[in-house]
PDB file of C-alpha atoms in Angstrom:
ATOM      1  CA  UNK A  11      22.787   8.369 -11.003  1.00 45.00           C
ATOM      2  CA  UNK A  12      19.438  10.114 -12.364  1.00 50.00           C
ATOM      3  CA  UNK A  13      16.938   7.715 -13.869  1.00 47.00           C
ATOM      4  CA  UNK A  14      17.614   9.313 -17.337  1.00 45.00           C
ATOM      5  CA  UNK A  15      21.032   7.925 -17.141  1.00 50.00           C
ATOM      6  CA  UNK A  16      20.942   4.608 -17.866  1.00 49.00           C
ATOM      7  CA  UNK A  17      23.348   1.679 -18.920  1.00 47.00           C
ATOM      8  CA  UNK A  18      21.663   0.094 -22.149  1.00 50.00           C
ATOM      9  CA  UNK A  19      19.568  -2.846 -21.248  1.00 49.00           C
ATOM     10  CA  UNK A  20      21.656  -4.762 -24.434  1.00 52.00           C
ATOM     11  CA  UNK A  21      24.715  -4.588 -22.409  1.00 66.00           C
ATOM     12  CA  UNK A  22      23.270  -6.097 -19.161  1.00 83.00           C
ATOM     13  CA  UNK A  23      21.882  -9.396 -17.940  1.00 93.00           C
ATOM     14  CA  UNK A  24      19.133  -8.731 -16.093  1.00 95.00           C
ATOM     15  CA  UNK A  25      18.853 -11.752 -14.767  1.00 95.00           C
ATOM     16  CA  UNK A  26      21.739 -12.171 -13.560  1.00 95.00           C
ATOM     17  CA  UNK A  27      21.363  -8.236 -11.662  1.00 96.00           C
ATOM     18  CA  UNK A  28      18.246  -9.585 -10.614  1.00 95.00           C
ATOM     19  CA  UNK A  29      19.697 -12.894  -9.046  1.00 94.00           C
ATOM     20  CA  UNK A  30      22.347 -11.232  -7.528  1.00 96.00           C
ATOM     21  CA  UNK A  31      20.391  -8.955  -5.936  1.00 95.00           C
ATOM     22  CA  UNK A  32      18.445 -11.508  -4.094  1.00 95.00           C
ATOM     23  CA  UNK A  33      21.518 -12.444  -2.558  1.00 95.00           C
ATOM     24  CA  UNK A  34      21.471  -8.610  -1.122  1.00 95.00           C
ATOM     25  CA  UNK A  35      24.296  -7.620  -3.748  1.00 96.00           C
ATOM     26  CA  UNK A  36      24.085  -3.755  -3.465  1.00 96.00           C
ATOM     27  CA  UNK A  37      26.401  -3.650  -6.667  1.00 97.00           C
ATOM     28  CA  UNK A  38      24.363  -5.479  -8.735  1.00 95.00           C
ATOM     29  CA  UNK A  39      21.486  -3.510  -7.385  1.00 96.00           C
ATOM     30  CA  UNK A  40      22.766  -0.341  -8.062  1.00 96.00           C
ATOM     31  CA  UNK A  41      23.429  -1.767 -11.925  1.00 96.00           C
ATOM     32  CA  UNK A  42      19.732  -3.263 -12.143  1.00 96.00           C
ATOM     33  CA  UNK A  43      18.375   0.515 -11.170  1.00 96.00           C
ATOM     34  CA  UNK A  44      20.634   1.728 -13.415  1.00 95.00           C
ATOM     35  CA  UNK A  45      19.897  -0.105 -16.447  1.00 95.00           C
ATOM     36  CA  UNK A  46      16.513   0.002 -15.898  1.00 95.00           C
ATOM     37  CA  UNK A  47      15.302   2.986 -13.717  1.00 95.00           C
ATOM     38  CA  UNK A  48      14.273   4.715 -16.237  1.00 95.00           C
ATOM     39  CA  UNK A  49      12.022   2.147 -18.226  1.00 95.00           C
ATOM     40  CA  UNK A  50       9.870   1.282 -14.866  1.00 95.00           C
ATOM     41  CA  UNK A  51       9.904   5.629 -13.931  1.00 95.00           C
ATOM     42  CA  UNK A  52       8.408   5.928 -17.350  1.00 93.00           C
ATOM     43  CA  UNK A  53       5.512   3.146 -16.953  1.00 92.00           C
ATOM     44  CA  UNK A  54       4.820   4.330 -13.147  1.00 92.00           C
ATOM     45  CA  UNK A  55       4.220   8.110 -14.787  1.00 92.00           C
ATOM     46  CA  UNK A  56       1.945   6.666 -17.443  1.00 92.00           C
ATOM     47  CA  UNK A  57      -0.115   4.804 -14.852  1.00 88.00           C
ATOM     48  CA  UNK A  58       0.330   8.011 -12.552  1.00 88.00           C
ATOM     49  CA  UNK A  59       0.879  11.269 -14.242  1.00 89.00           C
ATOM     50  CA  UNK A  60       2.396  12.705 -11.548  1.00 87.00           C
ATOM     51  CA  UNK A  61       5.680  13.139 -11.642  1.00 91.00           C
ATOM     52  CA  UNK A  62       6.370  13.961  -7.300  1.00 89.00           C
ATOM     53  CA  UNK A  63       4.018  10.730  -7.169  1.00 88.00           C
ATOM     54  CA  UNK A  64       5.959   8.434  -9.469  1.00 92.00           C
ATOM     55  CA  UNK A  65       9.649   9.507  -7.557  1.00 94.00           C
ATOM     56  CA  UNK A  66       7.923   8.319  -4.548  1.00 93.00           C
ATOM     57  CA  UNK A  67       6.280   5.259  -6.220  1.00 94.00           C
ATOM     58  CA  UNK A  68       9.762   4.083  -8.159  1.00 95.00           C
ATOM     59  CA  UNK A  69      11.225   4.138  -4.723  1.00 95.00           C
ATOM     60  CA  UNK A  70       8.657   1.484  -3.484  1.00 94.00           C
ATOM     61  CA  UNK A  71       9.070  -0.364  -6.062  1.00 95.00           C
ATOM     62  CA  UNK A  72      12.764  -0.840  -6.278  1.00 96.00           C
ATOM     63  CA  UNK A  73      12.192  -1.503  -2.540  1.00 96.00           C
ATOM     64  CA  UNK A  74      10.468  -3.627  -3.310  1.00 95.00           C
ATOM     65  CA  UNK A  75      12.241  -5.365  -5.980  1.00 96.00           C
ATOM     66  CA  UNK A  76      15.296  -5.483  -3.496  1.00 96.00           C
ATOM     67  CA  UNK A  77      13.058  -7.328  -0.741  1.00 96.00           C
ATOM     68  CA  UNK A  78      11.536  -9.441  -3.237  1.00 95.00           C
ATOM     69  CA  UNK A  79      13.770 -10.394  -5.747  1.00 95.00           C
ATOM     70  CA  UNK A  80      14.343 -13.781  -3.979  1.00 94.00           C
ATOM     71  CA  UNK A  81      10.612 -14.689  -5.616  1.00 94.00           C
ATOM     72  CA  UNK A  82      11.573 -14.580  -9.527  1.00 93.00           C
ATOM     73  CA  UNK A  83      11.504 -17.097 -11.259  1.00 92.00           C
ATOM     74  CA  UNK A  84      13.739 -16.626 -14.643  1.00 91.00           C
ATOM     75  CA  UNK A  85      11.709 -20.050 -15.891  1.00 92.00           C
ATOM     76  CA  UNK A  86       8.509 -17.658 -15.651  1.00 90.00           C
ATOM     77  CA  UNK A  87       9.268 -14.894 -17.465  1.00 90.00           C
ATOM     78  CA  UNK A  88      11.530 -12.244 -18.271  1.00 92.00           C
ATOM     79  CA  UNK A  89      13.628  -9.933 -15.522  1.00 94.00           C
ATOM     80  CA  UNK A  90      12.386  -7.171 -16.886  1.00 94.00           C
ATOM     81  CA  UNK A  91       8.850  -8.355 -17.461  1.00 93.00           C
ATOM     82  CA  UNK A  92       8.539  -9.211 -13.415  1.00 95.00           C
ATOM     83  CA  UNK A  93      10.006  -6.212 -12.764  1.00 96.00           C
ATOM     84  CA  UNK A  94       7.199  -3.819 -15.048  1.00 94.00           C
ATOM     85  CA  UNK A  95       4.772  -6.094 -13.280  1.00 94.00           C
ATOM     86  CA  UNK A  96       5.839  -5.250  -9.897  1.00 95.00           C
ATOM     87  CA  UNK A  97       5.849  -1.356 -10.809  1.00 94.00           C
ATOM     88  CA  UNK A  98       2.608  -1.621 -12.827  1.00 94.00           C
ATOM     89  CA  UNK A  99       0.741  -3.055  -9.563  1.00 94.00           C
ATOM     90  CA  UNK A 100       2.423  -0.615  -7.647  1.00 93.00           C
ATOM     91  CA  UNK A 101       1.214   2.440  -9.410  1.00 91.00           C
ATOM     92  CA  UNK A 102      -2.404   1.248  -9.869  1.00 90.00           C
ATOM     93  CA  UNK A 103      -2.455   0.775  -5.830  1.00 90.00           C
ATOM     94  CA  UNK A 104      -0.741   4.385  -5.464  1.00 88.00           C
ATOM     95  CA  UNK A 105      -3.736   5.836  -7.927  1.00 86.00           C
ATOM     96  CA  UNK A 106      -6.193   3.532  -5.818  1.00 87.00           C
ATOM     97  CA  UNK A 107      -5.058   4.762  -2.242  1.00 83.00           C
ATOM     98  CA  UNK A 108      -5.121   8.175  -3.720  1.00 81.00           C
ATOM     99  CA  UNK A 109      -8.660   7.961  -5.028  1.00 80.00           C
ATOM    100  CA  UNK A 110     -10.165   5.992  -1.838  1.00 76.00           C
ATOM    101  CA  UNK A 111      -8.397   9.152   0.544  1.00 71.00           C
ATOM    102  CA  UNK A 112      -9.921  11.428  -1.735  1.00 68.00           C
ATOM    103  CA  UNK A 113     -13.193   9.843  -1.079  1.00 70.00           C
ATOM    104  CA  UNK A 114     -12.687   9.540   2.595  1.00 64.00           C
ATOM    105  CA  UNK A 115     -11.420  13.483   2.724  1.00 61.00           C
ATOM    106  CA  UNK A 116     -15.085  13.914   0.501  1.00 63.00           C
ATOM    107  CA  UNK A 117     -17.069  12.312   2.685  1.00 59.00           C
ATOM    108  CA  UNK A 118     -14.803  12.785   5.578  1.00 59.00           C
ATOM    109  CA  UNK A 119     -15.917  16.830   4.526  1.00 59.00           C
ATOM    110  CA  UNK A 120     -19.469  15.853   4.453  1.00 59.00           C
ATOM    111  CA  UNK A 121     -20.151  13.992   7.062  1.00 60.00           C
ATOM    112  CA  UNK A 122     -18.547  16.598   9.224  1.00 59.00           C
ATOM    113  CA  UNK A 123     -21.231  19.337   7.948  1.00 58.00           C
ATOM    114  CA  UNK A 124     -21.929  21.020  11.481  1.00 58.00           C
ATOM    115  CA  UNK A 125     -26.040  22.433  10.519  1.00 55.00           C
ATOM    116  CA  UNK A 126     -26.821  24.514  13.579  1.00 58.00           C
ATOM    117  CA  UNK A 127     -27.712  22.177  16.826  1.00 58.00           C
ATOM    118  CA  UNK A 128     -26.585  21.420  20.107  1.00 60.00           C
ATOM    119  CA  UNK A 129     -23.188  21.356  19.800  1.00 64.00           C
ATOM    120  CA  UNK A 130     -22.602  20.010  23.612  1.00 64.00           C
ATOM    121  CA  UNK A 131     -24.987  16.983  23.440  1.00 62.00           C
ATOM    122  CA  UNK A 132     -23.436  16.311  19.543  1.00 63.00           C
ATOM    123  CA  UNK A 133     -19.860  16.255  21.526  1.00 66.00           C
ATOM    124  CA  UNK A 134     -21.646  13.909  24.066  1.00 60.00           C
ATOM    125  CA  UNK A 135     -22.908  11.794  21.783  1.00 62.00           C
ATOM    126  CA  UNK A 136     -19.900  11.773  19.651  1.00 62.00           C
ATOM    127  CA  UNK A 137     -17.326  11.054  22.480  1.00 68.00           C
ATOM    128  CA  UNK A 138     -19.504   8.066  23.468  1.00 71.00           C
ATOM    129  CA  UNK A 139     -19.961   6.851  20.166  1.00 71.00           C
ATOM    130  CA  UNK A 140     -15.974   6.645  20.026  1.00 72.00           C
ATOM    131  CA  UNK A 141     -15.430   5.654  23.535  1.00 74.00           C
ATOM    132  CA  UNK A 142     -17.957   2.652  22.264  1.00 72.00           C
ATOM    133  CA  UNK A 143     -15.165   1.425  18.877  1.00 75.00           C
ATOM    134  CA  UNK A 144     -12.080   2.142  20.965  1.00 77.00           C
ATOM    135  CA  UNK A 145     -13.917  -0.438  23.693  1.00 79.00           C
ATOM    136  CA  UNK A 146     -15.007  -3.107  20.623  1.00 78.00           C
ATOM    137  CA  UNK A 147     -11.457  -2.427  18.659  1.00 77.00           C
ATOM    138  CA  UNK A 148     -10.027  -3.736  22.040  1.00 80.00           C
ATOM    139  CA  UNK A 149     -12.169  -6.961  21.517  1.00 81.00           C
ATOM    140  CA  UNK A 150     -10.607  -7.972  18.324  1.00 83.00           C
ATOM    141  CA  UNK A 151      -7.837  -9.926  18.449  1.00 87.00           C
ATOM    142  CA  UNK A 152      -4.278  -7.749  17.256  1.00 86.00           C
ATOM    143  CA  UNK A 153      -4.179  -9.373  13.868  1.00 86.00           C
ATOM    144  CA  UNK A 154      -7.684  -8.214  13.560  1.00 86.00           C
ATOM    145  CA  UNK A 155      -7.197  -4.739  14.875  1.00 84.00           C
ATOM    146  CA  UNK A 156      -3.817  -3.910  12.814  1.00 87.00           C
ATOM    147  CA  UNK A 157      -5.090  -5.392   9.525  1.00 86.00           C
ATOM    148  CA  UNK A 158      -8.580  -2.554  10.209  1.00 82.00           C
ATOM    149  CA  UNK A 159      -6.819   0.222  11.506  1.00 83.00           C
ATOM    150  CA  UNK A 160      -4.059   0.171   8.688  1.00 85.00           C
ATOM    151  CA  UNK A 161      -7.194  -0.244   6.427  1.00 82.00           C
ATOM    152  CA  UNK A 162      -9.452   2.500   7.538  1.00 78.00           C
ATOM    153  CA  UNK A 163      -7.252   4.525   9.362  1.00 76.00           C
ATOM    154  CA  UNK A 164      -4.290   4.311   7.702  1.00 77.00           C
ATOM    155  CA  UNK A 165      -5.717   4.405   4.227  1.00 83.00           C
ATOM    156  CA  UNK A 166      -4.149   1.260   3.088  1.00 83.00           C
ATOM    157  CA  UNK A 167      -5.455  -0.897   0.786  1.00 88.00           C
ATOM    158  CA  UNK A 168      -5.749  -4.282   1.003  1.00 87.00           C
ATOM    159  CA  UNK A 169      -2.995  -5.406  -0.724  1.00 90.00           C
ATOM    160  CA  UNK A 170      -0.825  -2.504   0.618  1.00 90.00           C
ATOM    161  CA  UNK A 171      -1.318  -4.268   4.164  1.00 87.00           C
ATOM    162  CA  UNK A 172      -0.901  -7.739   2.952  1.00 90.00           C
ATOM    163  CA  UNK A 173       2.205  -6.303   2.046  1.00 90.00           C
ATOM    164  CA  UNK A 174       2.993  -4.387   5.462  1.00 87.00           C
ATOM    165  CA  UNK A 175       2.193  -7.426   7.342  1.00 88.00           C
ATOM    166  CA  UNK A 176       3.806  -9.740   5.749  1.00 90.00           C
ATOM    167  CA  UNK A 177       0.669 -12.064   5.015  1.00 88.00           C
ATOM    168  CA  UNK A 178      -1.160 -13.341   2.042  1.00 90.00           C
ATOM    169  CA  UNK A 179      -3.800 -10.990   0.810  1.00 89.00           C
ATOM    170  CA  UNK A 180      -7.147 -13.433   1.063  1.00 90.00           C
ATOM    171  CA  UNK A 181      -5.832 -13.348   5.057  1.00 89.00           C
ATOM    172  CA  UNK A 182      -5.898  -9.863   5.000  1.00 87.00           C
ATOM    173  CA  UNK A 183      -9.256  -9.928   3.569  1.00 89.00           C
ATOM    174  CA  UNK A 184     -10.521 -12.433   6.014  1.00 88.00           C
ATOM    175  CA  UNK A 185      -9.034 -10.488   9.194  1.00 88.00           C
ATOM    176  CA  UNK A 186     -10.647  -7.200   8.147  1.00 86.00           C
ATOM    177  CA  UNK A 187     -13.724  -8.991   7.531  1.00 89.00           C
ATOM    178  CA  UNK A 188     -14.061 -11.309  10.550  1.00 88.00           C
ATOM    179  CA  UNK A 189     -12.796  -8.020  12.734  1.00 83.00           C
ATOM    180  CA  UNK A 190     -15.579  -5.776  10.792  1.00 85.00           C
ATOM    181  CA  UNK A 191     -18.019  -8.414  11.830  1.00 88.00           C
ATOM    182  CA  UNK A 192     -16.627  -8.768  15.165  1.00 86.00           C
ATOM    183  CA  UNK A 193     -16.874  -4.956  16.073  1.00 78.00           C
ATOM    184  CA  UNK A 194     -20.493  -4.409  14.525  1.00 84.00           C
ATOM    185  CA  UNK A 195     -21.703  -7.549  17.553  1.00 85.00           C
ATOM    186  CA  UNK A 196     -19.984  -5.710  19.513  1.00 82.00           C
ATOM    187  CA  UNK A 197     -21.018  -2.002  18.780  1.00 78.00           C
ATOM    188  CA  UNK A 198     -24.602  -3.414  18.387  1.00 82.00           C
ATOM    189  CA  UNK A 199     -24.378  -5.083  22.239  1.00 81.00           C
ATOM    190  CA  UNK A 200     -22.564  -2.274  23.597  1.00 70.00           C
ATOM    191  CA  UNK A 201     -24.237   0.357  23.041  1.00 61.00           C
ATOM    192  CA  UNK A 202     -22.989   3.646  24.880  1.00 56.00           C
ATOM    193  CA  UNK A 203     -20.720   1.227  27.456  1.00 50.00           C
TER     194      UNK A 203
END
């Protein structure tokens, strides 16, 4: 069923969808996306205002809503209302990795100016220079190392790892810190091997 057909939230309790589908009910699933697929589409374009970004988004957030659903609390609010807040955070992290791999591409693009020079001692240079993080990421421990390369490498942010990994986002923080810490020691001791 498209998001634009949907069963009338009126007729269905959310809640109930919503409780049900904690319990891995793929029925009950399948009638919470219906009845309300194409409320949380609509807010994840608004935040968006692309549509090819807000299919993909809707689809991690009903993931998410099916992995999470376990966590509502009907004493705390609305079905619905949890659910908009779970799409709403979504979409601002989708425009937030979007901007921050813009950046990266931007600076990624000026950093990588080549002005005329010695392009074999650059390469040199260069392959020693990564030869030097690959030896320090190595140092870190793997919490450390997979919490900074899903970061910086993988253009995650914070939260979006928290969320990969399974961990609290403060300990996400504090890994990526520590481990950023950790491999400036050891870049500044090591330098070139």
């Amino acid at each position: 069923m498209d998001v634009t057909d949907r069963i009338p939230e009126a007729q269905v309790d959310l809640t109930d969808l919503l409780i049900r589908t904690a319990g891995h009910d793929r029925q009950a699933f399948a009638e919470l996306y219906d009845a309300t697929g194409a409320r949380v589409f609509g807010l994840v374009l608004r935040v968006l205002r692309d549509r090819g970004y807000a299919e993909e988004t809707l689809q991690e957030v009903y993931l998410q809503i099916w992995q999470k659903a376990g966590g509502f609390d009907p004493s705390a609010g609305s079905a619905l209302s949890w659910m908009l807040t779970i799409a709403h955070r979504r979409a601002v992290d989708r425009v937030r990795s979007e901007e921050a791999a813009g950046k990266r591409s931007n600076d990624y693009s000026v950093s990588n100016f080549e002005a005329p020079g010695d392009t074999v001692a650059d390469s040199v240079i260069a392959e020693e220079e990564r030869s030097d993080v690959m030896f320090c990421l190595g140092s870190l421990t793997a919490t450390q190392r997979q919490s900074i390369e899903l970061s910086y490498y993988g253009g995650l942010t914070y939260r979006q790892v928290a969320e990969r990994l399974d961990a609290a986002l403060p300990t996400i923080k504090s890994r990526i810190r520590d481990g950023l810490r950790r491999l400036k020691t050891c870049l500044e001791a090591n330098p070139n091997g």
